[in-house]
Amino acid sequence: MTASYPNLRLRRARASAWSRALYRENVLTPADLIWPLFVTDGKEVEEPVASLPGVSRWSVDGIAARAKEAVRLGIPCLALFPNTQPGRRSDDGAEALNPDNLMCRAIKAIKDACGSDIGVLTDVALDPYTSHGQDGLIDEAGYVVNDDTVAVLVDQALNQAEAGADVIAPSDMMDGRVKAIRMALEMGGHHNVQIMSYAAKYASAFYGPFRDAVGSGGLLKGDKRSYQMDPANGEEALREVALDLAEGADSVMVKPGLPYLDIVRRVKERFEVPVFAYQVSGEYAMIEAAAAAGAGDRDALVLETLTAFKRAGCSGVLTYHAAHAARLLGA
């Protein structure tokens, strides 16, 4: 910069609303949002999640209604997570392969209700289906085994694709699962089913309310540090992203969101691919708690944090605030 004050006054461009809009570098729209939804059993069921104020589990008919709402709001994609009944959970997570499980029924209900007007992103991991709460199969020592788990994840992904899923999102963090899933999708004729890989998923303290929502929190034995990433590591995230892209991921995700915006920026600058972030349940709950305590205006907090993701380089954000934010943006 060669100009100096008073020839250059940066406040000139901030003086009026029209000027601020004209100079704005990043613009948030409903099309930037993916809305995570929790599916539960029954009919006409809405179960509020106590640790996530304003978020509920919905029965399949309610999920279809949320899909129609999302279309009206301009939200392009839903992300589904099942709260599997305790009696259907097992050590091997076999319910994940049931073509009539909650996930598959919800996918079909959304497609019946909205057709191609909205995308459906489905989580691939075994923690909503296992009796021990881990994302994969475990050995006698409780260690999550990699290759045997990948074989099950492939079948889970195919099950979801055949039900109508548009985006397969493996969140398990097993080595080699993206390549195995991509090969299976190609061989199964699902050439246009995308993979959004949870490439940089950290062993975070911000996941607690999510585990309550899918019913795995009280079941979890041990922790997930043998497969989820160390929060202290950044270079490792770039290695994970590089591997997943080489194996066939169409886009990558960083999870959690706000505490890892540095990772989002590094991934975007290094690879120049679509990068998404998950504003996870703990982040959502903190905003809601701050607003309830009078520490900040809820609407302003929601929009500022979501804009931060865009500024960092995100193509989109998974957020429980999606519907609320879309209403604010459409106002």
Short mmCIF file of C-alpha atoms in Angstrom, two decimals:
data_model
loop_
_atom_site.label_atom_id
_atom_site.label_comp_id
_atom_site.label_asym_id
_atom_site.label_seq_id
_atom_site.Cartn_x
_atom_site.Cartn_y
_atom_site.Cartn_z
CA MET A 1 0.00 0.00 0.00
CA THR A 2 1.51 3.30 -1.10
CA ALA A 3 -1.32 5.71 -0.21
CA SER A 4 -1.51 7.21 3.24
CA TYR A 5 -3.85 9.30 5.36
CA PRO A 6 -5.58 11.62 4.53
CA ASN A 7 -5.46 10.71 0.83
CA LEU A 8 -6.66 7.26 1.82
CA ARG A 9 -9.45 7.11 4.37
CA LEU A 10 -10.68 3.52 4.69
CA ARG A 11 -13.71 4.77 6.60
CA ARG A 12 -15.06 6.42 3.43
CA ALA A 13 -16.31 3.06 2.15
CA ARG A 14 -17.93 2.28 5.52
CA ALA A 15 -19.85 5.54 5.88
CA SER A 16 -23.12 4.43 4.25
CA ALA A 17 -25.09 1.19 4.11
CA TRP A 18 -25.12 1.16 0.28
CA SER A 19 -21.35 1.54 0.23
CA ARG A 20 -20.78 -1.19 2.80
CA ALA A 21 -22.92 -3.51 0.68
CA LEU A 22 -21.02 -2.59 -2.47
CA TYR A 23 -17.62 -3.27 -0.91
CA ARG A 24 -18.62 -6.40 0.99
CA GLU A 25 -16.14 -9.19 0.25
CA ASN A 26 -18.24 -12.17 1.35
CA VAL A 27 -21.99 -12.61 1.14
CA LEU A 28 -23.92 -15.27 3.08
CA THR A 29 -27.08 -16.70 1.49
CA PRO A 30 -29.40 -19.61 2.32
CA ALA A 31 -27.70 -21.52 -0.52
CA ASP A 32 -24.57 -21.69 1.66
CA LEU A 33 -26.34 -23.74 4.34
CA ILE A 34 -26.81 -27.45 5.01
CA TRP A 35 -29.40 -28.26 7.68
CA PRO A 36 -28.61 -31.27 9.94
CA LEU A 37 -31.72 -33.14 11.10
CA PHE A 38 -32.18 -35.98 13.58
CA VAL A 39 -34.53 -38.85 12.71
CA THR A 40 -36.40 -40.90 15.28
CA ASP A 41 -38.95 -43.70 15.19
CA GLY A 42 -42.73 -43.31 15.24
CA LYS A 43 -45.26 -41.08 13.53
CA GLU A 44 -45.97 -37.38 14.15
CA VAL A 45 -43.17 -37.40 16.72
CA GLU A 46 -41.15 -34.37 17.75
CA GLU A 47 -38.68 -34.92 20.59
CA PRO A 48 -36.83 -31.78 21.75
CA VAL A 49 -33.14 -32.38 22.46
CA ALA A 50 -32.56 -30.93 25.93
CA SER A 51 -28.91 -30.06 25.35
CA LEU A 52 -29.72 -28.40 21.99
CA PRO A 53 -32.39 -25.76 22.65
CA GLY A 54 -34.60 -25.35 19.61
CA VAL A 55 -33.50 -28.64 18.00
CA SER A 56 -35.69 -31.75 17.89
CA ARG A 57 -35.65 -35.31 16.71
CA TRP A 58 -38.36 -35.85 14.10
CA SER A 59 -40.15 -38.95 12.91
CA VAL A 60 -39.90 -39.65 9.20
CA ASP A 61 -43.09 -37.72 8.35
CA GLY A 62 -41.69 -34.73 10.24
CA ILE A 63 -38.43 -34.99 8.32
CA ALA A 64 -40.39 -34.76 5.06
CA ALA A 65 -42.12 -31.65 6.37
CA ARG A 66 -38.74 -30.10 7.29
CA ALA A 67 -37.55 -30.85 3.76
CA LYS A 68 -40.46 -28.89 2.28
CA GLU A 69 -39.67 -26.06 4.69
CA ALA A 70 -36.03 -26.09 3.60
CA VAL A 71 -37.03 -25.83 -0.06
CA ARG A 72 -39.22 -22.81 0.74
CA LEU A 73 -36.32 -21.19 2.59
CA GLY A 74 -33.81 -21.79 -0.19
CA ILE A 75 -31.68 -24.28 1.76
CA PRO A 76 -30.22 -26.66 -0.85
CA CYS A 77 -29.31 -29.71 1.25
CA LEU A 78 -30.27 -31.64 4.39
CA ALA A 79 -27.92 -33.82 6.46
CA LEU A 80 -29.53 -36.80 8.20
CA PHE A 81 -28.58 -38.51 11.46
CA PRO A 82 -30.64 -41.33 12.98
CA ASN A 83 -31.50 -41.94 16.64
CA THR A 84 -31.62 -45.72 16.37
CA GLN A 85 -33.81 -47.54 18.88
CA PRO A 86 -31.80 -49.31 21.62
CA GLY A 87 -33.18 -52.70 20.62
CA ARG A 88 -31.75 -52.29 17.12
CA ARG A 89 -28.23 -51.43 18.24
CA SER A 90 -25.60 -54.16 18.29
CA ASP A 91 -21.87 -54.60 18.61
CA ASP A 92 -21.54 -54.89 14.83
CA GLY A 93 -23.95 -52.06 13.95
CA ALA A 94 -25.89 -54.32 11.59
CA GLU A 95 -28.89 -51.96 11.54
CA ALA A 96 -26.81 -49.64 9.35
CA LEU A 97 -27.26 -52.17 6.54
CA ASN A 98 -31.03 -52.54 6.92
CA PRO A 99 -32.71 -51.06 3.80
CA ASP A 100 -35.69 -50.18 5.97
CA ASN A 101 -33.75 -48.41 8.73
CA LEU A 102 -34.55 -44.87 9.86
CA MET A 103 -31.99 -43.30 7.56
CA CYS A 104 -33.26 -45.05 4.43
CA ARG A 105 -36.89 -44.35 5.24
CA ALA A 106 -36.10 -40.68 5.80
CA ILE A 107 -34.19 -40.44 2.50
CA LYS A 108 -37.12 -41.95 0.61
CA ALA A 109 -39.62 -39.69 2.39
CA ILE A 110 -37.64 -36.58 1.43
CA LYS A 111 -37.39 -37.67 -2.18
CA ASP A 112 -41.10 -38.50 -2.30
CA ALA A 113 -41.91 -35.07 -0.85
CA CYS A 114 -39.44 -32.89 -2.73
CA GLY A 115 -37.88 -34.89 -5.55
CA SER A 116 -34.72 -33.26 -6.85
CA ASP A 117 -35.53 -29.88 -5.32
CA ILE A 118 -33.27 -30.65 -2.37
CA GLY A 119 -30.15 -32.70 -1.79
CA VAL A 120 -29.81 -35.36 0.88
CA LEU A 121 -26.47 -35.85 2.61
CA THR A 122 -26.14 -39.00 4.69
CA ASP A 123 -23.70 -39.80 7.45
CA VAL A 124 -21.62 -42.94 7.05
CA ALA A 125 -20.33 -44.22 10.39
CA LEU A 126 -21.49 -46.89 12.80
CA ASP A 127 -21.86 -44.93 16.05
CA PRO A 128 -25.64 -44.40 15.66
CA TYR A 129 -26.01 -48.18 15.31
CA THR A 130 -23.48 -49.74 17.71
CA SER A 131 -24.21 -50.71 21.28
CA HIS A 132 -20.79 -49.40 22.34
CA GLY A 133 -21.04 -45.97 20.67
CA GLN A 134 -17.87 -46.26 18.60
CA ASP A 135 -17.82 -45.39 14.90
CA GLY A 136 -16.57 -48.84 13.88
CA LEU A 137 -16.15 -52.46 14.87
CA ILE A 138 -14.08 -53.14 17.97
CA ASP A 139 -11.75 -55.96 18.94
CA GLU A 140 -11.52 -57.66 22.33
CA ALA A 141 -9.43 -54.79 23.69
CA GLY A 142 -11.98 -52.21 22.58
CA TYR A 143 -9.79 -50.92 19.75
CA VAL A 144 -11.66 -49.81 16.63
CA VAL A 145 -10.36 -52.01 13.82
CA ASN A 146 -9.84 -50.28 10.50
CA ASP A 147 -10.19 -52.63 7.52
CA ASP A 148 -13.12 -54.69 8.79
CA THR A 149 -14.93 -51.46 9.61
CA VAL A 150 -14.32 -50.11 6.11
CA ALA A 151 -15.97 -53.20 4.63
CA VAL A 152 -19.14 -52.46 6.64
CA LEU A 153 -19.02 -48.74 5.78
CA VAL A 154 -18.97 -49.61 2.08
CA ASP A 155 -22.17 -51.63 2.46
CA GLN A 156 -23.70 -48.84 4.55
CA ALA A 157 -22.89 -46.27 1.85
CA LEU A 158 -24.40 -48.47 -0.86
CA ASN A 159 -27.52 -48.96 1.25
CA GLN A 160 -27.96 -45.20 1.50
CA ALA A 161 -27.20 -44.58 -2.17
CA GLU A 162 -29.78 -47.14 -3.22
CA ALA A 163 -32.34 -45.42 -1.01
CA GLY A 164 -31.70 -42.16 -2.90
CA ALA A 165 -28.91 -40.33 -1.04
CA ASP A 166 -27.22 -37.62 -3.10
CA VAL A 167 -24.11 -37.12 -0.97
CA ILE A 168 -22.35 -39.80 1.06
CA ALA A 169 -20.48 -38.25 3.98
CA PRO A 170 -18.15 -40.70 5.76
CA SER A 171 -17.51 -39.30 9.24
CA ASP A 172 -15.78 -42.36 10.70
CA MET A 173 -12.13 -41.34 10.01
CA MET A 174 -11.05 -44.86 9.01
CA ASP A 175 -8.06 -45.03 6.67
CA GLY A 176 -8.92 -45.91 3.07
CA ARG A 177 -12.67 -45.67 3.36
CA VAL A 178 -13.12 -42.98 0.69
CA LYS A 179 -11.44 -45.08 -2.01
CA ALA A 180 -13.42 -48.17 -1.03
CA ILE A 181 -16.72 -46.28 -1.05
CA ARG A 182 -15.96 -44.53 -4.34
CA MET A 183 -15.12 -47.84 -6.05
CA ALA A 184 -18.30 -49.45 -4.73
CA LEU A 185 -20.46 -46.51 -5.86
CA GLU A 186 -18.94 -46.65 -9.34
CA MET A 187 -19.39 -50.40 -9.60
CA GLY A 188 -22.96 -50.06 -8.34
CA GLY A 189 -23.88 -47.54 -11.00
CA HIS A 190 -24.09 -44.59 -8.60
CA HIS A 191 -21.80 -42.42 -10.69
CA ASN A 192 -23.36 -39.11 -9.67
CA VAL A 193 -23.53 -39.77 -5.93
CA GLN A 194 -21.05 -37.40 -4.34
CA ILE A 195 -18.68 -38.03 -1.46
CA MET A 196 -18.19 -35.24 1.04
CA SER A 197 -15.48 -36.60 3.25
CA TYR A 198 -15.10 -35.66 6.88
CA ALA A 199 -11.41 -35.33 6.06
CA ALA A 200 -10.28 -33.33 9.08
CA LYS A 201 -12.47 -34.45 11.97
CA TYR A 202 -11.00 -33.73 15.36
CA ALA A 203 -11.43 -35.53 18.68
CA SER A 204 -13.28 -32.54 20.06
CA ALA A 205 -14.99 -31.60 23.31
CA PHE A 206 -17.77 -29.89 21.30
CA TYR A 207 -19.71 -33.04 20.28
CA GLY A 208 -21.62 -33.75 23.50
CA PRO A 209 -25.11 -32.54 22.52
CA PHE A 210 -24.92 -34.38 19.18
CA ARG A 211 -24.25 -37.65 20.97
CA ASP A 212 -27.30 -36.97 23.12
CA ALA A 213 -29.37 -36.39 19.98
CA VAL A 214 -28.40 -39.69 18.32
CA GLY A 215 -28.51 -41.64 21.59
CA SER A 216 -24.86 -42.69 21.64
CA GLY A 217 -23.56 -40.47 24.43
CA GLY A 218 -24.42 -42.75 27.32
CA LEU A 219 -23.25 -45.80 25.41
CA LEU A 220 -19.76 -44.67 24.46
CA LYS A 221 -17.05 -46.81 25.97
CA GLY A 222 -13.69 -45.08 26.00
CA ASP A 223 -12.97 -42.25 23.58
CA LYS A 224 -12.36 -41.77 19.85
CA ARG A 225 -8.80 -40.49 19.90
CA SER A 226 -7.38 -43.52 18.09
CA TYR A 227 -9.13 -42.42 14.88
CA GLN A 228 -10.27 -38.81 15.24
CA MET A 229 -7.54 -36.18 15.01
CA ASP A 230 -5.54 -34.52 17.77
CA PRO A 231 -6.77 -30.91 18.14
CA ALA A 232 -3.14 -29.77 18.31
CA ASN A 233 -2.38 -30.90 14.74
CA GLY A 234 -2.63 -28.87 11.56
CA GLU A 235 -0.20 -30.47 9.12
CA GLU A 236 -1.88 -33.82 9.69
CA ALA A 237 -5.17 -32.31 8.49
CA LEU A 238 -3.56 -31.44 5.16
CA ARG A 239 -2.32 -35.01 4.80
CA GLU A 240 -5.80 -36.36 5.53
CA VAL A 241 -7.38 -34.02 2.98
CA ALA A 242 -4.80 -34.94 0.34
CA LEU A 243 -5.48 -38.64 0.83
CA ASP A 244 -9.26 -38.27 0.65
CA LEU A 245 -9.09 -36.17 -2.51
CA ALA A 246 -6.77 -38.69 -4.13
CA GLU A 247 -9.21 -41.47 -3.19
CA GLY A 248 -12.20 -39.77 -4.84
CA ALA A 249 -13.77 -37.24 -2.48
CA ASP A 250 -15.69 -34.51 -4.33
CA SER A 251 -15.49 -32.15 -1.38
CA VAL A 252 -14.03 -32.18 2.12
CA MET A 253 -15.21 -31.14 5.54
CA VAL A 254 -13.52 -29.70 8.60
CA LYS A 255 -15.17 -30.52 11.93
CA PRO A 256 -15.68 -28.75 14.32
CA GLY A 257 -16.02 -25.33 12.74
CA LEU A 258 -15.13 -22.08 14.51
CA PRO A 259 -12.22 -23.47 16.57
CA TYR A 260 -10.69 -24.77 13.32
CA LEU A 261 -11.09 -21.87 10.89
CA ASP A 262 -7.32 -21.88 10.48
CA ILE A 263 -7.61 -25.42 9.09
CA VAL A 264 -10.41 -24.36 6.73
CA ARG A 265 -8.22 -21.56 5.35
CA ARG A 266 -5.16 -23.78 4.97
CA VAL A 267 -7.15 -26.49 3.17
CA LYS A 268 -8.75 -23.99 0.81
CA GLU A 269 -5.45 -22.32 -0.05
CA ARG A 270 -3.55 -25.58 -0.46
CA PHE A 271 -6.05 -27.60 -2.50
CA GLU A 272 -8.51 -25.11 -4.06
CA VAL A 273 -11.41 -27.53 -3.71
CA PRO A 274 -14.88 -27.15 -2.16
CA VAL A 275 -14.42 -27.04 1.63
CA PHE A 276 -17.28 -27.32 4.09
CA ALA A 277 -17.32 -26.92 7.84
CA TYR A 278 -19.65 -28.33 10.48
CA GLN A 279 -20.74 -25.83 13.10
CA VAL A 280 -21.19 -28.61 15.60
CA SER A 281 -23.67 -29.08 18.41
CA GLY A 282 -21.44 -27.60 21.10
CA GLU A 283 -20.91 -24.46 19.04
CA TYR A 284 -24.66 -24.13 18.50
CA ALA A 285 -25.37 -24.67 22.20
CA MET A 286 -22.83 -22.01 23.20
CA ILE A 287 -24.50 -19.41 20.96
CA GLU A 288 -27.91 -20.31 22.38
CA ALA A 289 -26.56 -20.10 25.95
CA ALA A 290 -24.91 -16.74 25.28
CA ALA A 291 -28.12 -15.34 23.83
CA ALA A 292 -30.20 -16.71 26.73
CA ALA A 293 -27.81 -15.11 29.22
CA GLY A 294 -28.05 -11.74 27.49
CA ALA A 295 -24.40 -11.86 26.45
CA GLY A 296 -25.23 -11.10 22.81
CA ASP A 297 -28.02 -10.73 20.29
CA ARG A 298 -28.93 -14.16 18.95
CA ASP A 299 -29.57 -13.11 15.37
CA ALA A 300 -26.34 -11.13 15.17
CA LEU A 301 -24.32 -13.96 16.73
CA VAL A 302 -25.74 -16.49 14.27
CA LEU A 303 -25.06 -14.42 11.16
CA GLU A 304 -21.62 -13.25 12.26
CA THR A 305 -20.38 -16.77 12.99
CA LEU A 306 -21.75 -18.14 9.72
CA THR A 307 -20.18 -15.29 7.78
CA ALA A 308 -16.86 -16.16 9.41
CA PHE A 309 -16.98 -19.56 7.74
CA LYS A 310 -17.47 -17.94 4.35
CA ARG A 311 -14.63 -15.51 4.97
CA ALA A 312 -12.33 -18.40 5.91
CA GLY A 313 -13.03 -20.09 2.57
CA CYS A 314 -16.00 -22.39 3.09
CA SER A 315 -18.26 -23.27 0.19
CA GLY A 316 -20.97 -24.06 2.74
CA VAL A 317 -21.71 -24.75 6.39
CA LEU A 318 -23.59 -27.49 8.19
CA THR A 319 -25.44 -25.68 10.96
CA TYR A 320 -28.40 -26.31 13.25
CA HIS A 321 -29.15 -22.61 12.79
CA ALA A 322 -29.78 -23.15 9.06
CA ALA A 323 -33.53 -22.55 9.04
CA HIS A 324 -33.28 -19.57 11.40
CA ALA A 325 -30.42 -18.05 9.42
CA ALA A 326 -32.26 -18.57 6.13
CA ARG A 327 -35.26 -16.71 7.51
CA LEU A 328 -33.03 -13.84 8.62
CA LEU A 329 -31.30 -13.71 5.26
CA GLY A 330 -34.58 -13.80 3.38
CA ALA A 331 -36.17 -11.07 5.47
#
